[in-house]
Coordinates of C-alpha atoms in Angstrom, one line a residue:
X158 CA 31.6 -31.1 37.2
X159 CA 28.6 -31.7 34.9
X160 CA 27.6 -28.0 35.1
X161 CA 31.1 -27.1 34.0
X162 CA 30.9 -29.5 31.1
X163 CA 27.5 -28.1 30.1
X164 CA 28.9 -24.5 30.2
X165 CA 31.9 -25.6 28.0
X166 CA 29.6 -27.3 25.5
X167 CA 27.4 -24.2 25.3
X168 CA 30.5 -22.0 24.9
X169 CA 31.8 -24.2 22.1
X170 CA 28.3 -24.2 20.4
X171 CA 28.1 -20.4 20.6
X172 CA 31.6 -20.1 19.1
X173 CA 30.6 -22.5 16.3
X174 CA 27.4 -20.6 15.6
X175 CA 29.3 -17.3 15.5
X176 CA 31.8 -18.8 13.1
X177 CA 29.0 -20.1 10.8
X178 CA 27.3 -16.7 10.9
X179 CA 30.5 -15.0 10.0
X180 CA 31.2 -17.3 7.1
X181 CA 27.7 -16.8 5.9
X182 CA 28.2 -13.0 6.1
X183 CA 31.4 -13.3 4.1
X184 CA 29.8 -15.5 1.5
X185 CA 26.9 -13.2 0.9
X186 CA 28.6 -9.9 1.7
X187 CA 27.8 -8.3 -1.6
X188 CA 24.1 -9.1 -1.2
X189 CA 24.2 -7.5 2.3
X190 CA 26.0 -4.5 0.7
X191 CA 23.1 -4.1 -1.7
X192 CA 20.6 -3.9 1.2
X193 CA 22.4 -1.0 2.8
X194 CA 20.6 1.8 0.9
X195 CA 17.2 0.3 1.8
X196 CA 18.3 -0.1 5.5
X197 CA 19.7 3.5 5.5
X198 CA 16.4 4.8 4.0
X199 CA 14.3 3.2 6.7
X200 CA 16.5 4.2 9.5
X201 CA 16.7 7.8 8.5
X202 CA 13.1 8.4 7.2
X203 CA 11.1 5.8 9.1
X204 CA 12.7 4.9 12.4
X205 CA 14.5 8.1 13.4
X206 CA 11.4 10.3 13.0
X207 CA 9.4 8.1 15.4
X208 CA 10.5 10.2 18.4
X209 CA 8.2 12.9 17.0
X210 CA 5.2 10.9 18.0
X211 CA 5.7 12.4 21.5
X212 CA 4.3 15.6 20.0
X213 CA 0.9 14.0 19.9
X214 CA 0.9 14.3 23.7
X215 CA 1.8 18.0 23.7
X216 CA 0.4 21.3 22.8
X217 CA 3.4 21.7 20.6
X218 CA 4.9 25.1 19.8
X219 CA 7.8 25.4 17.3
X220 CA 9.1 28.4 19.3
X221 CA 9.4 26.4 22.5
X222 CA 10.5 23.1 21.0
X223 CA 9.4 19.6 21.9
X224 CA 11.1 19.6 25.4
X225 CA 9.6 22.9 26.5
X226 CA 6.1 22.6 25.0
X227 CA 3.2 21.9 27.3
X228 CA 2.3 18.3 27.9
X229 CA -1.4 17.7 27.6
X230 CA -1.6 13.9 27.9
X231 CA -4.4 12.4 25.8
X232 CA -6.3 15.7 25.2
X233 CA -5.4 15.7 21.5
X234 CA -6.8 12.2 21.1
X235 CA -10.0 13.2 22.9
X236 CA -10.4 16.3 20.7
X237 CA -9.9 14.1 17.6
X238 CA -12.5 11.5 18.7
X239 CA -15.0 14.1 19.7
X240 CA -14.5 16.2 16.5
X241 CA -17.9 16.7 14.7
X242 CA -16.6 15.2 11.4
X243 CA -14.5 12.4 12.9
X244 CA -16.9 9.6 12.0
X245 CA -17.5 11.1 8.5
X246 CA -13.7 11.1 8.0
X247 CA -13.5 7.5 9.3
X248 CA -16.3 6.4 7.0
X249 CA -14.8 8.1 3.9
X250 CA -11.3 6.7 4.6
X251 CA -12.5 3.2 5.1
X252 CA -14.9 3.1 2.2
X253 CA -12.4 4.5 -0.3
X254 CA -9.8 1.9 0.9
X255 CA -12.4 -0.9 0.8
X256 CA -13.3 0.1 -2.8
X257 CA -9.6 -0.1 -3.7
X258 CA -9.3 -3.4 -1.9
X259 CA -12.2 -5.0 -3.6
X260 CA -11.9 -3.6 -7.1
X261 CA -8.2 -2.6 -7.5
X262 CA -6.3 -5.4 -5.6
X263 CA -7.4 -8.3 -7.7
X264 CA -6.8 -6.6 -11.0
X265 CA -3.0 -6.8 -11.0
X266 CA -3.3 -10.5 -10.3
X267 CA -5.7 -11.1 -13.2
X268 CA -3.5 -9.0 -15.6
X269 CA -0.4 -10.8 -14.5
X270 CA -2.0 -14.1 -15.3
X271 CA -3.0 -12.8 -18.7
X272 CA 0.5 -11.5 -19.4
X273 CA 2.0 -14.7 -18.3
X274 CA 0.0 -16.6 -20.8
X275 CA 1.3 -14.6 -23.8
X276 CA 3.6 -16.6 -26.0
X277 CA 5.4 -13.9 -27.9
X278 CA 8.0 -12.1 -25.6
X279 CA 8.0 -8.9 -27.7
X280 CA 4.2 -8.5 -27.5
X281 CA 4.4 -9.3 -23.7
X282 CA 7.1 -6.6 -23.1
X283 CA 5.1 -4.1 -25.2
X284 CA 2.0 -4.6 -23.2
X285 CA 4.0 -4.4 -19.9
X286 CA 5.5 -1.1 -21.0
X287 CA 2.1 0.4 -21.9
X288 CA 0.6 -0.7 -18.6
X289 CA 3.6 0.8 -16.6
X290 CA 3.5 4.2 -18.2
X291 CA 0.6 5.8 -16.2
X292 CA 2.3 5.0 -13.0
X293 CA 5.0 7.6 -13.8
X294 CA 2.4 10.4 -14.3
X295 CA 1.9 12.8 -11.4
X296 CA -1.6 13.1 -9.8
X297 CA -1.8 16.6 -11.2
X298 CA -1.6 15.2 -14.7
X299 CA -4.2 12.5 -13.8
X300 CA -6.6 15.0 -12.3
X301 CA -6.2 17.2 -15.4
X302 CA -7.0 14.3 -17.7
X303 CA -10.0 13.5 -15.5
X304 CA -11.2 17.1 -15.8
X305 CA -10.7 17.0 -19.5
X306 CA -12.7 13.8 -19.9
X307 CA -15.5 14.3 -17.3
X308 CA -16.0 18.1 -16.8
X309 CA -19.6 19.2 -17.3
X310 CA -18.5 22.1 -19.6
X311 CA -15.6 20.8 -21.7
X312 CA -15.5 17.1 -20.9
X313 CA -15.3 14.8 -23.9
X314 CA -17.7 12.3 -22.3
X315 CA -20.4 15.0 -21.7
X316 CA -19.9 16.3 -25.3
X317 CA -20.6 12.8 -26.5
X318 CA -23.7 12.4 -24.3
X319 CA -25.1 15.8 -25.5
X320 CA -24.4 14.8 -29.2
X321 CA -26.3 11.6 -28.5
X322 CA -29.3 13.5 -27.3
X323 CA -28.7 13.1 -23.6
X324 CA -28.1 15.6 -20.8
X325 CA -24.7 16.5 -19.4
X326 CA -23.8 14.8 -16.2
X327 CA -22.0 16.4 -13.2
X328 CA -19.5 13.6 -12.8
X329 CA -16.9 15.7 -10.8
X330 CA -19.4 17.5 -8.5
X331 CA -21.8 14.7 -7.8
X332 CA -21.0 13.0 -4.4
X333 CA -22.4 9.7 -5.6
X334 CA -19.6 9.4 -8.2
X335 CA -16.6 10.5 -6.1
X336 CA -15.6 7.2 -4.5
X337 CA -15.9 5.3 -7.7
X338 CA -14.0 8.1 -9.5
X339 CA -11.0 7.8 -7.1
X340 CA -11.0 4.0 -7.5
X341 CA -11.1 4.3 -11.3
X342 CA -8.1 6.7 -11.2
X343 CA -6.2 4.3 -9.0
X344 CA -6.9 1.4 -11.4
X345 CA -5.8 3.4 -14.5
X346 CA -2.7 4.7 -12.9
X347 CA -1.3 1.8 -10.9
X348 CA -2.8 -1.4 -12.0
X349 CA 0.1 -2.1 -14.4
X350 CA 2.7 -1.2 -11.9
X351 CA 1.1 -3.7 -9.4
X352 CA 1.8 -6.6 -11.8
X353 CA 5.5 -6.4 -11.4
X354 CA 5.7 -8.4 -8.1
X355 CA 3.2 -11.1 -9.4
X356 CA 5.1 -11.5 -12.7
X357 CA 8.3 -11.9 -10.8
X358 CA 6.7 -14.6 -8.6
X359 CA 5.4 -16.4 -11.7
X360 CA 8.9 -16.2 -13.3
X361 CA 10.1 -18.5 -10.5
X362 CA 7.6 -21.3 -11.3
X363 CA 9.3 -24.5 -12.5
X364 CA 8.5 -24.9 -16.2
X365 CA 8.5 -28.7 -15.8
X366 CA 5.3 -28.4 -13.8
X367 CA 3.5 -27.0 -16.8
X368 CA 5.1 -29.6 -19.1
X369 CA 3.9 -32.4 -16.8
X370 CA 0.4 -30.9 -16.7
X371 CA 0.3 -30.7 -20.5
X372 CA 1.2 -34.4 -20.7
X373 CA -1.7 -35.2 -18.3
X374 CA -4.0 -33.3 -20.7
X375 CA -4.6 -30.2 -18.5
X376 CA -6.1 -27.2 -20.2
X377 CA -4.8 -23.7 -19.9
X378 CA -7.3 -22.8 -17.2
X379 CA -6.4 -25.9 -15.2
X380 CA -2.7 -25.0 -15.3
X381 CA -3.5 -21.5 -14.1
X382 CA -5.8 -22.8 -11.3
X383 CA -3.6 -25.8 -10.1
X384 CA -0.1 -24.5 -10.8
X385 CA 0.2 -20.7 -11.2
X386 CA -2.2 -19.5 -8.5
X387 CA -0.9 -21.9 -5.8
X388 CA 2.7 -20.8 -6.7
X389 CA 1.9 -17.1 -6.1
X390 CA -0.5 -17.6 -3.2
X391 CA 2.1 -16.6 -0.6
X392 CA 2.9 -13.4 -2.5
X393 CA -0.8 -12.6 -2.7
X394 CA -1.3 -13.1 1.0
X395 CA 1.7 -11.0 2.0
X396 CA 0.6 -8.1 -0.2
X397 CA -2.9 -8.4 1.1
X398 CA -1.7 -8.1 4.6
X399 CA 0.5 -5.1 3.8
X400 CA -2.5 -3.6 2.0
X401 CA -4.6 -3.9 5.1
X402 CA -1.9 -2.1 7.1
X403 CA -2.6 1.0 5.0
X404 CA -6.3 0.8 5.3
X405 CA -6.3 4.2 7.1
X406 CA -4.2 5.9 4.4
X407 CA -5.7 7.6 1.4
X408 CA -3.8 9.2 -1.4
X409 CA -3.7 12.8 0.0
X410 CA -2.6 14.5 -3.3
X411 CA -5.3 12.7 -5.3
X412 CA -8.1 13.6 -2.9
X413 CA -6.9 17.2 -2.5
X414 CA -6.9 17.6 -6.3
X415 CA -10.3 16.0 -6.9
X416 CA -12.3 17.4 -4.0
X417 CA -14.5 20.5 -4.1
X418 CA -17.0 22.1 -1.7
X419 CA -19.8 20.1 -3.4
X420 CA -18.2 16.8 -2.5
X421 CA -16.6 17.6 0.9
X422 CA -19.0 15.3 2.7
X423 CA -17.6 12.3 0.9
X424 CA -14.0 13.6 0.3
X425 CA -12.9 14.6 3.8
X426 CA -10.4 12.0 5.0
X427 CA -7.8 11.9 7.8
X428 CA -5.0 13.0 5.4
X429 CA -6.8 16.2 4.3
X430 CA -7.7 16.9 7.9
X431 CA -4.0 16.6 8.8
X432 CA -3.1 19.0 6.1
X433 CA -5.7 21.7 7.0
X434 CA -5.1 21.4 10.8
X435 CA -1.4 20.6 10.9
X436 CA 0.0 22.7 8.0
X437 CA -2.5 25.4 7.2
X438 CA -3.5 26.2 10.8
X439 CA -0.2 25.3 12.4
X440 CA -1.7 22.8 14.8
X441 CA 1.2 20.4 14.5
X442 CA 0.2 18.3 17.5
X443 CA -3.2 17.6 15.8
X444 CA -1.5 16.4 12.7
X445 CA 0.8 14.1 14.5
X446 CA -2.2 12.7 16.6
X447 CA -4.0 11.8 13.4
X448 CA -0.9 10.1 12.0
X449 CA -0.4 8.1 15.2
X450 CA -4.1 7.0 15.2
X451 CA -3.7 5.8 11.7
X452 CA -0.6 3.9 12.5
X453 CA -2.2 2.1 15.4
X454 CA -5.1 1.0 13.2
X455 CA -2.7 -0.2 10.5
X456 CA -0.6 -2.1 13.1
X457 CA -3.7 -3.7 14.6
X458 CA -5.0 -4.9 11.2
X459 CA -1.6 -6.2 10.1
X460 CA -1.2 -8.3 13.4
X461 CA -4.8 -9.5 13.2
X462 CA -4.7 -10.5 9.5
X463 CA -1.3 -12.1 9.9
X464 CA -2.5 -14.2 12.9
X465 CA -5.6 -15.3 10.9
X466 CA -3.5 -16.2 7.9
X467 CA -1.2 -18.3 10.0
X468 CA -4.0 -20.1 11.7
X469 CA -5.3 -21.0 8.2
X470 CA -2.0 -22.6 7.4
X471 CA -0.5 -19.9 5.2
X472 CA 2.8 -18.1 5.5
X473 CA 2.5 -14.6 7.1
X474 CA 4.9 -11.7 7.0
X475 CA 6.5 -12.6 10.3

């Protein structure tokens, strides 16, 4: 008898939860409708292609197709890890991303704090528009501008150095400058675009907090440190975790446009290796193997960093 009552109570509870969920869906139906394009995008372009990861365990031949190609197990991974330049590619990939993490990631936060302190809305919008513009330029344009500025023959910087009595520098062909050059390009192109999320987070801060701080005599720096930064801390942590998930990804187009035989030792990364092996040489299985290896690294770092963040008492991404 008691078991029957428990089952009836669970059934009633389930129906009640289903009714609440349905009412919530009806109430927010337009919001759910707005998410459909994003859900569709991820299903079609992110989830559906995941079956192709099986190719990394094959000697894939387009003529035979995936189901008739030879299965080779982990041979492709063994070939990747024993490749002569594997550790060079790993070093270059990690160093380029670490440069970006150390020098690029904090800048949108700093610029967002500066823009948030501007009192005149028109001046704030003008600066935002100027900062956003480089993001919409292709890497071809950015590489061309870099060549125009830093080329040893026609570069404006070297012309200025020569006119000042100095000697022209080989900025574009010197391996010592390559990683810093990529980081500088990323900063110039995307630092403004990266402020959007932080400014949106700052827009949600209650103005009464600033008013109360002013009444207590807090300076501008105190308000930033004790109100603004704590309010956007969760956003910073989430974006940092997501950034770590892409630690094995380097802008392929950027590196391809900037590399030359003189800097190959510091420019070869997994993305360029995927292009040369998977596309130019037709070794599709090799390209998919590299992609799967990068995905595993990203997944591991996301899970690890999220776990550490939660243990520190912060909110993670899941």
